[in-house]
Structures are given as structure tokens and as C-alpha cells.
């Protein structure tokens, strides 16, 4: 039996949060449904953040209300504070994500709090979710570099990851927010964090700005990580990380993993279809190499 690797699809959130154009609730909900129908078991569906900070995520409550949820699929949403948590709970979110950073400057720019303040802010959110039976995921941004500070100390990545894990997060997603890290750096970072948090509770979240994401995933796989975040068609970026491009494309990750002997449960053809569909809706070419290759084969 091939070993399973879990994919957390973040396109509808990490991807669409960075769109200049307004994407309708219907399109967002259809995207989430198509991704779940393609066999993905975790599809991040939105963010309950300030609409002044990230207007693209403003209608996340409507998206959550609209999607037909599938059994066995979770639909995480981002919640930076208690206000966001209450909104997520009101739409019956099954999983929330609190999101911190290993860099002080990024933390300030992204959520208007120092790292310490952010951890204090997350604590009551994690406690409330635990009491309500809602799962909590934790993100750490800037694990391989920061758009404002450059190099980020591994100590800080480890400290924030450990703090979120001890707060009750079932999984810590390690974010190369601006996609600058390399396989060697990803390996060293995962090793350092795995000394403080079980490697089975770690996920890799690699943006592909410098084309390093698949290599970083493979290096992390070799260190024992079995969960990776990705975004269909390579959508996305982060509104508070200038120059960052999208997450690694889900189709490319699935192609690499399946052909390397892992099972993802995802239907590559359905992902390619979804990638072409959302790219057309957004009026751009897919960023996924696999989707581009498949599309080229189809046209004479
Ligand atoms: P603040 O301005 O310090 O917050 O922002 P505040 O508490 O002073 O409130 C200001 C206003 O926002 C108030 O409204 C609040 O009610 C409202 P007003 O009285 O002015 O009308 N507000 C909210 N509204 C809706 N939902 C809420 C909420 N909270 C306050 N939850 C805050 C602090 C955290 C709210 C803000 O900085 C924020 O929303 N930041 C989110 C930024 C964001 O979403 N970034 C992208 C996601 S992170 C990411 O992409 C990285 C990741 O992918 C991993 C990686 O790649 O590294 C996860
Ligand atoms: Mg991200």
C-alpha cells in the first residue's frame, strides 16, 4: 500500500485573497466544491479577517453558507482573533486556523501585533475552539525568509511553532511566505522544528516565487512531513508580502507525489479541469506546469 500524503488545498483562501478583481461568492463556492469533488479532503474556504485589511475575503460567511459540504472533507477558515472566531463558529466551521509569524516585522504588517501579542490573542481563540469541539490549525509565516527583514532566525520559527502546538493546534503549517527558501534550508528548518514539535504534526506551506517549492516539499518529505499546503493552478500570494507569488500548484504536487509512490486521493484530471476553469474565470494562464502540459497535449 502506498503511503498517504495529505494535501491541504488553500487556493480559495491564500489564492483568492490576493486577487485585484472581485471574485463572486458563486465562483468561490464552486471552486471549493470542485476541489472537494476532486478528492481533496481539506479545502481552506475563506478567512474571517478585517475586510479593511483583506477585502477579498469579506464574504467568507456567504461562501461557507453556500458550499455543499461533503462528508469526510474539512473546510478550514482563518481566524486572527476572537471576533473572527465567533464569525467562523456562526457558520459552523469545522476547523479554524490561527496564523502567526516568525518575523516581528511581518507579524506587525500582517496582523498588527508583535509575535508575543499575537500569541496572547490566539490563546483564547484556541481555548474557545477546543471547548466548542472545533479543530485548530496553526500557521507560522516567514519560516525561510521575511519580505521586510530578510533572513529569519530558526530559533524564532521553532519558538512560535512550539507555542502554537502547545496551545492545542493539531498541526503547524510552516510557511515560506515569499517562496525564497531552498531544499537545503527547508530540510534544516524542518529538522529544527521537529525537535520541538512531532514531525507528524508538521505541514509544509511553500510559495513558489523562486520555483523552489517542489524541491522544498521533497526535502520535507524526506524529513518525515506528510502534509502539504498547495493551491490549485498556483493561485495566490499574500497581501502583506510584496512580490510573493502563489503557492505551489496542487496539480504539480499531486503529479510529483503520485509518480513518486505516494497516495494523495486526488483526481489529477479533475484538478486540471478545475485549474483551467478558475484560470479562465480570472482571465489568466494557469501557473501549474502540469496543467499547461496537459492543455498543450489537447490542442492540435
Ligand atoms: P486591527 O486594525 O489592529 O484590529 O487589525 P482592531 O481590533 O483594532 O479592529 C479594527 C477594525 O477591524 C474594527 O472595525 C474591528 O471590528 C474590525 P471598525 O470598528 O474600524 O469598523 N475587525 C474585524 N472585522 C472582521 N473580522 C475580524 C476582525 N477583527 C477586527 N476578525 C486584524 C487586526 C488581525 C483584525 C487585521 O490585521 C487583519 O484582519 N489581518 C489579517 C491579514 C490577513 O488576512 N493576511 C493574509 C492571511 S495570512 C497569510 O496569507 C500567510 C499564510 O498563507 C501562511 C504563509 O504563506 O506564510 C497563512
Ligand atoms: Mg500562504
Coordinates of C-alpha atoms and ligand atoms in Angstrom, one line a residue:
X1 CA 0.0 0.0 0.0
X2 CA 1.4 3.4 -0.9
X3 CA 1.9 5.8 2.0
X4 CA -0.6 8.6 2.2
X5 CA 0.3 12.3 1.9
X6 CA -2.4 14.8 2.8
X7 CA -2.9 17.9 0.7
X8 CA -4.5 20.9 2.2
X9 CA -5.9 23.0 -0.6
X10 CA -5.5 26.7 0.1
X11 CA -6.4 28.2 -3.3
X12 CA -9.8 29.6 -2.3
X13 CA -8.2 31.5 0.6
X14 CA -4.5 32.0 0.0
X15 CA -5.1 32.2 -3.7
X16 CA -8.1 34.5 -3.9
X17 CA -7.1 36.7 -1.0
X18 CA -4.6 38.3 -3.3
X19 CA -6.9 38.9 -6.3
X20 CA -7.2 42.5 -7.6
X21 CA -10.6 41.8 -9.1
X22 CA -13.7 40.9 -7.1
X23 CA -14.5 37.2 -7.3
X24 CA -18.1 36.4 -6.7
X25 CA -19.4 34.2 -3.9
X26 CA -20.8 31.8 -6.5
X27 CA -17.4 31.4 -8.1
X28 CA -15.6 31.0 -4.8
X29 CA -18.2 28.4 -3.6
X30 CA -18.0 26.5 -6.9
X31 CA -14.2 26.4 -6.6
X32 CA -14.4 25.0 -3.1
X33 CA -16.9 22.3 -4.2
X34 CA -14.9 21.4 -7.3
X35 CA -11.8 20.9 -5.2
X36 CA -13.6 18.7 -2.7
X37 CA -15.1 16.8 -5.5
X38 CA -11.6 16.2 -6.9
X39 CA -10.8 14.1 -3.9
X40 CA -9.1 16.7 -1.7
X41 CA -10.0 16.2 2.0
X42 CA -9.2 19.6 3.3
X43 CA -10.2 22.8 1.4
X44 CA -9.5 26.1 3.1
X45 CA -12.6 28.1 2.2
X46 CA -12.1 31.6 3.5
X47 CA -10.9 34.0 6.2
X48 CA -12.7 35.8 8.9
X49 CA -10.3 38.8 9.0
X50 CA -10.9 42.5 8.8
X51 CA -12.5 43.5 5.5
X52 CA -10.4 46.7 5.7
X53 CA -7.3 44.6 5.7
X54 CA -8.2 42.0 3.1
X55 CA -11.4 43.0 1.3
X56 CA -11.2 39.9 -1.0
X57 CA -12.2 37.6 2.0
X58 CA -15.1 39.8 3.1
X59 CA -17.9 37.4 2.0
X60 CA -16.4 34.3 3.6
X61 CA -19.6 33.8 5.6
X62 CA -21.6 33.7 2.4
X63 CA -19.2 31.3 0.9
X64 CA -19.4 29.0 3.9
X65 CA -23.2 29.1 3.8
X66 CA -23.3 28.3 0.1
X67 CA -21.0 25.4 -0.2
X68 CA -22.5 21.9 -0.1
X69 CA -20.2 20.2 2.4
X70 CA -19.0 16.6 1.7
X71 CA -18.6 14.1 4.5
X72 CA -15.0 13.5 5.3
X73 CA -13.9 16.9 4.0
X74 CA -12.9 19.7 6.3
X75 CA -13.2 23.4 5.3
X76 CA -10.8 25.4 7.5
X77 CA -11.1 29.2 7.7
X78 CA -8.6 31.7 9.1
X79 CA -9.4 33.5 12.4
X80 CA -6.9 36.1 13.7
X81 CA -8.8 36.9 16.8
X82 CA -12.0 36.3 18.9
X83 CA -14.1 38.3 16.6
X84 CA -13.1 36.2 13.6
X85 CA -13.6 33.1 15.7
X86 CA -17.2 34.0 16.6
X87 CA -17.9 34.6 12.9
X88 CA -16.4 31.2 12.0
X89 CA -18.4 29.5 14.6
X90 CA -21.6 31.2 13.4
X91 CA -21.2 29.4 10.0
X92 CA -20.4 26.1 11.6
X93 CA -16.7 26.0 10.6
X94 CA -15.3 22.6 11.4
X95 CA -11.7 23.8 11.6
X96 CA -10.1 27.2 12.2
X97 CA -6.6 28.4 11.6
X98 CA -4.7 30.9 13.7
X99 CA -1.8 32.5 12.0
X100 CA 1.4 33.8 13.5
X101 CA 4.8 34.6 12.1
X102 CA 8.5 34.0 13.0
X103 CA 9.3 37.6 12.0
X104 CA 8.3 40.6 14.1
X105 CA 8.0 42.9 11.1
X106 CA 5.8 40.6 9.2
X107 CA 3.6 40.0 12.3
X108 CA 3.1 43.7 12.7
X109 CA 2.3 44.3 9.0
X110 CA 0.0 41.2 8.6
X111 CA -2.0 41.2 11.9
X112 CA -0.9 44.5 13.6
X113 CA 0.6 42.7 16.6
X114 CA 4.0 41.7 17.9
X115 CA 4.7 38.0 18.0
X116 CA 4.0 37.9 21.8
X117 CA 0.8 39.9 21.4
X118 CA -0.4 37.6 18.6
X119 CA 0.2 34.5 20.8
X120 CA -1.8 36.1 23.6
X121 CA -4.5 36.9 21.1
X122 CA -4.6 33.4 19.8
X123 CA -4.8 31.7 23.2
X124 CA -8.5 32.5 23.9
X125 CA -9.4 31.6 20.4
X126 CA -7.8 28.2 20.7
X127 CA -9.4 27.6 24.1
X128 CA -12.9 28.6 22.8
X129 CA -12.5 26.3 19.8
X130 CA -11.4 23.4 22.0
X131 CA -14.4 23.9 24.2
X132 CA -16.7 24.1 21.1
X133 CA -15.1 21.0 19.5
X134 CA -13.7 22.9 16.6
X135 CA -10.2 21.8 15.3
X136 CA -7.4 24.4 15.4
X137 CA -4.6 24.6 12.8
X138 CA -1.6 26.9 13.3
X139 CA 0.4 28.7 10.7
X140 CA 3.8 30.2 11.1
X141 CA 4.8 32.6 8.3
X142 CA 8.3 33.6 7.2
X143 CA 9.9 30.3 8.2
X144 CA 12.5 30.7 5.4
X145 CA 12.7 34.4 5.0
X146 CA 10.8 37.7 5.5
X147 CA 9.9 40.3 3.0
X148 CA 10.8 43.1 5.5
X149 CA 13.7 41.5 7.5
X150 CA 15.3 39.0 5.1
X151 CA 16.8 36.1 7.0
X152 CA 14.7 34.8 9.9
X153 CA 16.3 33.1 12.9
X154 CA 15.5 29.4 13.1
X155 CA 15.1 29.9 16.9
X156 CA 12.1 32.1 16.2
X157 CA 10.5 29.6 13.9
X158 CA 10.9 26.8 16.5
X159 CA 9.6 29.0 19.4
X160 CA 6.4 30.1 17.6
X161 CA 5.7 26.6 16.2
X162 CA 6.1 25.2 19.7
X163 CA 3.9 27.9 21.3
X164 CA 1.1 27.2 18.7
X165 CA 1.4 23.4 19.2
X166 CA 1.2 23.7 23.0
X167 CA -1.8 25.9 22.6
X168 CA -3.6 23.0 21.1
X169 CA -3.1 23.2 17.3
X170 CA -3.3 19.7 15.8
X171 CA -1.0 20.8 13.0
X172 CA 1.6 23.5 12.4
X173 CA 1.9 24.7 8.8
X174 CA 5.3 26.1 8.1
X175 CA 5.0 28.9 5.6
X176 CA 7.7 30.0 3.2
X177 CA 5.5 33.1 2.6
X178 CA 7.7 34.7 -0.1
X179 CA 9.0 31.4 -1.6
X180 CA 12.7 32.2 -1.2
X181 CA 13.8 29.0 0.6
X182 CA 15.7 26.2 -1.0
X183 CA 15.7 22.4 -0.3
X184 CA 18.7 22.5 2.0
X185 CA 17.2 25.4 4.0
X186 CA 13.8 23.7 4.2
X187 CA 15.4 20.5 5.4
X188 CA 17.3 22.3 8.2
X189 CA 14.2 24.2 9.2
X190 CA 12.0 21.1 9.4
X191 CA 14.7 19.3 11.4
X192 CA 14.9 22.1 13.9
X193 CA 11.2 22.4 14.3
X194 CA 10.8 18.6 14.5
X195 CA 13.0 18.7 17.7
X196 CA 10.2 20.7 19.4
X197 CA 7.0 19.5 17.6
X198 CA 6.3 15.9 16.4
X199 CA 7.1 15.8 12.7
X200 CA 3.7 14.1 12.2
X201 CA 2.1 17.4 13.3
X202 CA 4.0 19.5 10.7
X203 CA 2.9 20.7 7.3
X204 CA 4.8 22.4 4.6
X205 CA 3.3 25.6 3.0
X206 CA 5.6 26.6 0.3
X207 CA 5.0 29.5 -2.1
X208 CA 6.7 29.1 -5.4
X209 CA 8.1 32.6 -6.1
X210 CA 11.6 31.3 -6.9
X211 CA 10.5 28.0 -8.3
X212 CA 11.8 26.1 -5.3
X213 CA 8.5 24.7 -3.8
X214 CA 8.5 21.2 -5.2
X215 CA 12.1 20.7 -4.1
X216 CA 11.3 22.0 -0.7
X217 CA 8.4 19.6 -0.5
X218 CA 10.6 16.7 -1.4
X219 CA 13.2 17.7 1.1
X220 CA 10.5 17.9 3.8
X221 CA 9.0 14.6 2.7
X222 CA 12.5 13.0 3.3
X223 CA 12.4 14.5 6.8
X224 CA 9.0 12.8 7.5
X225 CA 6.5 15.6 6.8
X226 CA 3.3 14.1 5.3
X227 CA 1.1 17.1 4.9
X228 CA 1.5 19.9 2.3
X229 CA -0.5 23.0 1.5
X230 CA -1.0 23.9 -2.1
X231 CA -3.2 26.0 -4.3
X232 CA -4.9 24.8 -7.5
X233 CA -3.4 26.5 -10.6
X234 CA -0.8 28.0 -8.3
X235 CA -3.2 30.8 -7.4
X236 CA -2.2 33.4 -4.9
X237 CA 0.2 35.2 -2.7
X238 CA -0.1 37.2 0.5
X239 CA -1.4 40.8 0.5
X240 CA 1.2 41.7 3.2
X241 CA 4.1 40.0 1.4
X242 CA 5.0 42.2 -1.5
X243 CA 6.3 40.3 -4.5
X244 CA 5.3 36.9 -3.2
X245 CA 3.7 34.7 -5.9
X246 CA 1.3 31.9 -5.4
X247 CA 1.5 28.6 -3.5
X248 CA 2.9 25.7 -5.3
X249 CA 0.2 24.3 -7.7
X250 CA -1.8 21.4 -6.3
X251 CA -1.7 19.6 -9.7
X252 CA 2.1 19.7 -9.7
X253 CA 2.3 18.4 -6.1
X254 CA -0.2 15.6 -6.9
X255 CA 1.7 14.6 -10.0
X256 CA 5.0 14.5 -8.2
X257 CA 3.7 12.6 -5.2
X258 CA 1.7 10.0 -7.1
X259 CA 4.5 9.3 -9.5
X260 CA 6.9 9.0 -6.6
X261 CA 4.8 6.3 -5.0
X262 CA 2.6 8.2 -2.5
X263 CA -1.2 8.3 -2.5
X264 CA -3.0 11.6 -2.3
X265 CA -6.5 10.5 -3.0
X266 CA -6.8 13.4 -5.5
X267 CA -8.0 13.0 -9.1
X268 CA -5.4 14.8 -11.3
X269 CA -7.8 15.1 -14.3
X270 CA -10.4 16.8 -12.1
X271 CA -7.8 19.1 -10.7
X272 CA -6.5 20.1 -14.1
X273 CA -10.1 20.8 -15.2
X274 CA -10.6 23.0 -12.1
X275 CA -7.4 24.7 -12.8
X276 CA -8.4 25.6 -16.3
X277 CA -11.8 26.6 -15.2
X278 CA -10.7 29.0 -12.5
X279 CA -7.9 30.4 -14.7
X280 CA -10.5 31.2 -17.3
X281 CA -12.7 32.9 -14.7
X282 CA -9.8 35.0 -13.5
X283 CA -8.7 35.7 -17.1
X284 CA -5.2 34.4 -16.8
X285 CA -3.0 31.4 -17.7
X286 CA -2.6 28.6 -15.2
X287 CA 0.7 28.7 -13.2
X288 CA 0.7 24.9 -13.0
X289 CA 3.3 23.3 -15.3
X290 CA 1.2 20.1 -15.3
X291 CA -2.0 21.9 -16.3
X292 CA -0.1 23.7 -19.1
X293 CA 1.4 20.5 -20.3
X294 CA -1.9 18.7 -20.3
X295 CA -3.6 21.6 -22.1
X296 CA -0.9 21.7 -24.8
X297 CA -1.5 18.0 -25.5
X298 CA -5.1 18.6 -26.0
X299 CA -4.7 21.3 -28.6
X300 CA -3.6 20.2 -32.0
Ligands
LIG1 P1 -6.5 45.9 13.8 O1 -6.8 47.1 12.9 O2 -5.4 46.0 14.7 O3 -7.8 45.4 14.6 O4 -6.3 44.7 12.8 P2 -8.8 46.1 15.6 O5 -9.1 45.0 16.6 O6 -8.2 47.4 16.1 O7 -10.1 46.4 14.7 C1 -10.1 47.3 13.7 C2 -11.4 47.1 12.8 O8 -11.4 45.8 12.3 C3 -12.6 47.2 13.7 O9 -13.7 47.7 12.8 C4 -12.9 45.7 14.0 O10 -14.3 45.5 14.3 C5 -12.5 45.0 12.7 P3 -14.1 49.2 12.9 O11 -14.5 49.5 14.3 O12 -12.9 50.0 12.5 O13 -15.2 49.2 11.8 N1 -12.1 43.6 12.9 C6 -12.6 42.6 12.3 N2 -13.6 42.5 11.3 C7 -13.9 41.3 10.8 N3 -13.3 40.2 11.2 C8 -12.3 40.2 12.2 C9 -12.0 41.5 12.8 N4 -11.1 41.9 13.7 C10 -11.2 43.2 13.8 N5 -11.7 39.1 12.6 C11 -6.5 42.3 12.4 C12 -6.0 43.4 13.4 C13 -5.9 41.0 12.9 C14 -8.1 42.3 12.5 C15 -6.1 42.7 11.0 O14 -4.7 42.9 11.0 C16 -6.4 41.6 10.0 O15 -7.5 41.3 9.7 N6 -5.3 40.9 9.4 C17 -5.5 39.8 8.5 C18 -4.4 39.9 7.4 C19 -4.6 38.7 6.5 O16 -5.6 38.1 6.4 N7 -3.5 38.3 5.9 C20 -3.5 37.2 5.0 C21 -3.6 35.9 5.6 S1 -2.0 35.3 6.3 C22 -1.2 34.6 5.0 O17 -1.6 34.7 3.9 C23 0.0 33.7 5.3 C24 -0.3 32.2 5.2 O18 -0.8 31.9 4.0 C25 1.0 31.4 5.5 C26 2.2 31.9 4.7 O19 2.1 31.8 3.5 O20 3.2 32.2 5.4 C27 -1.3 31.8 6.3
LIG2 MG1 0.5 31.5 2.2

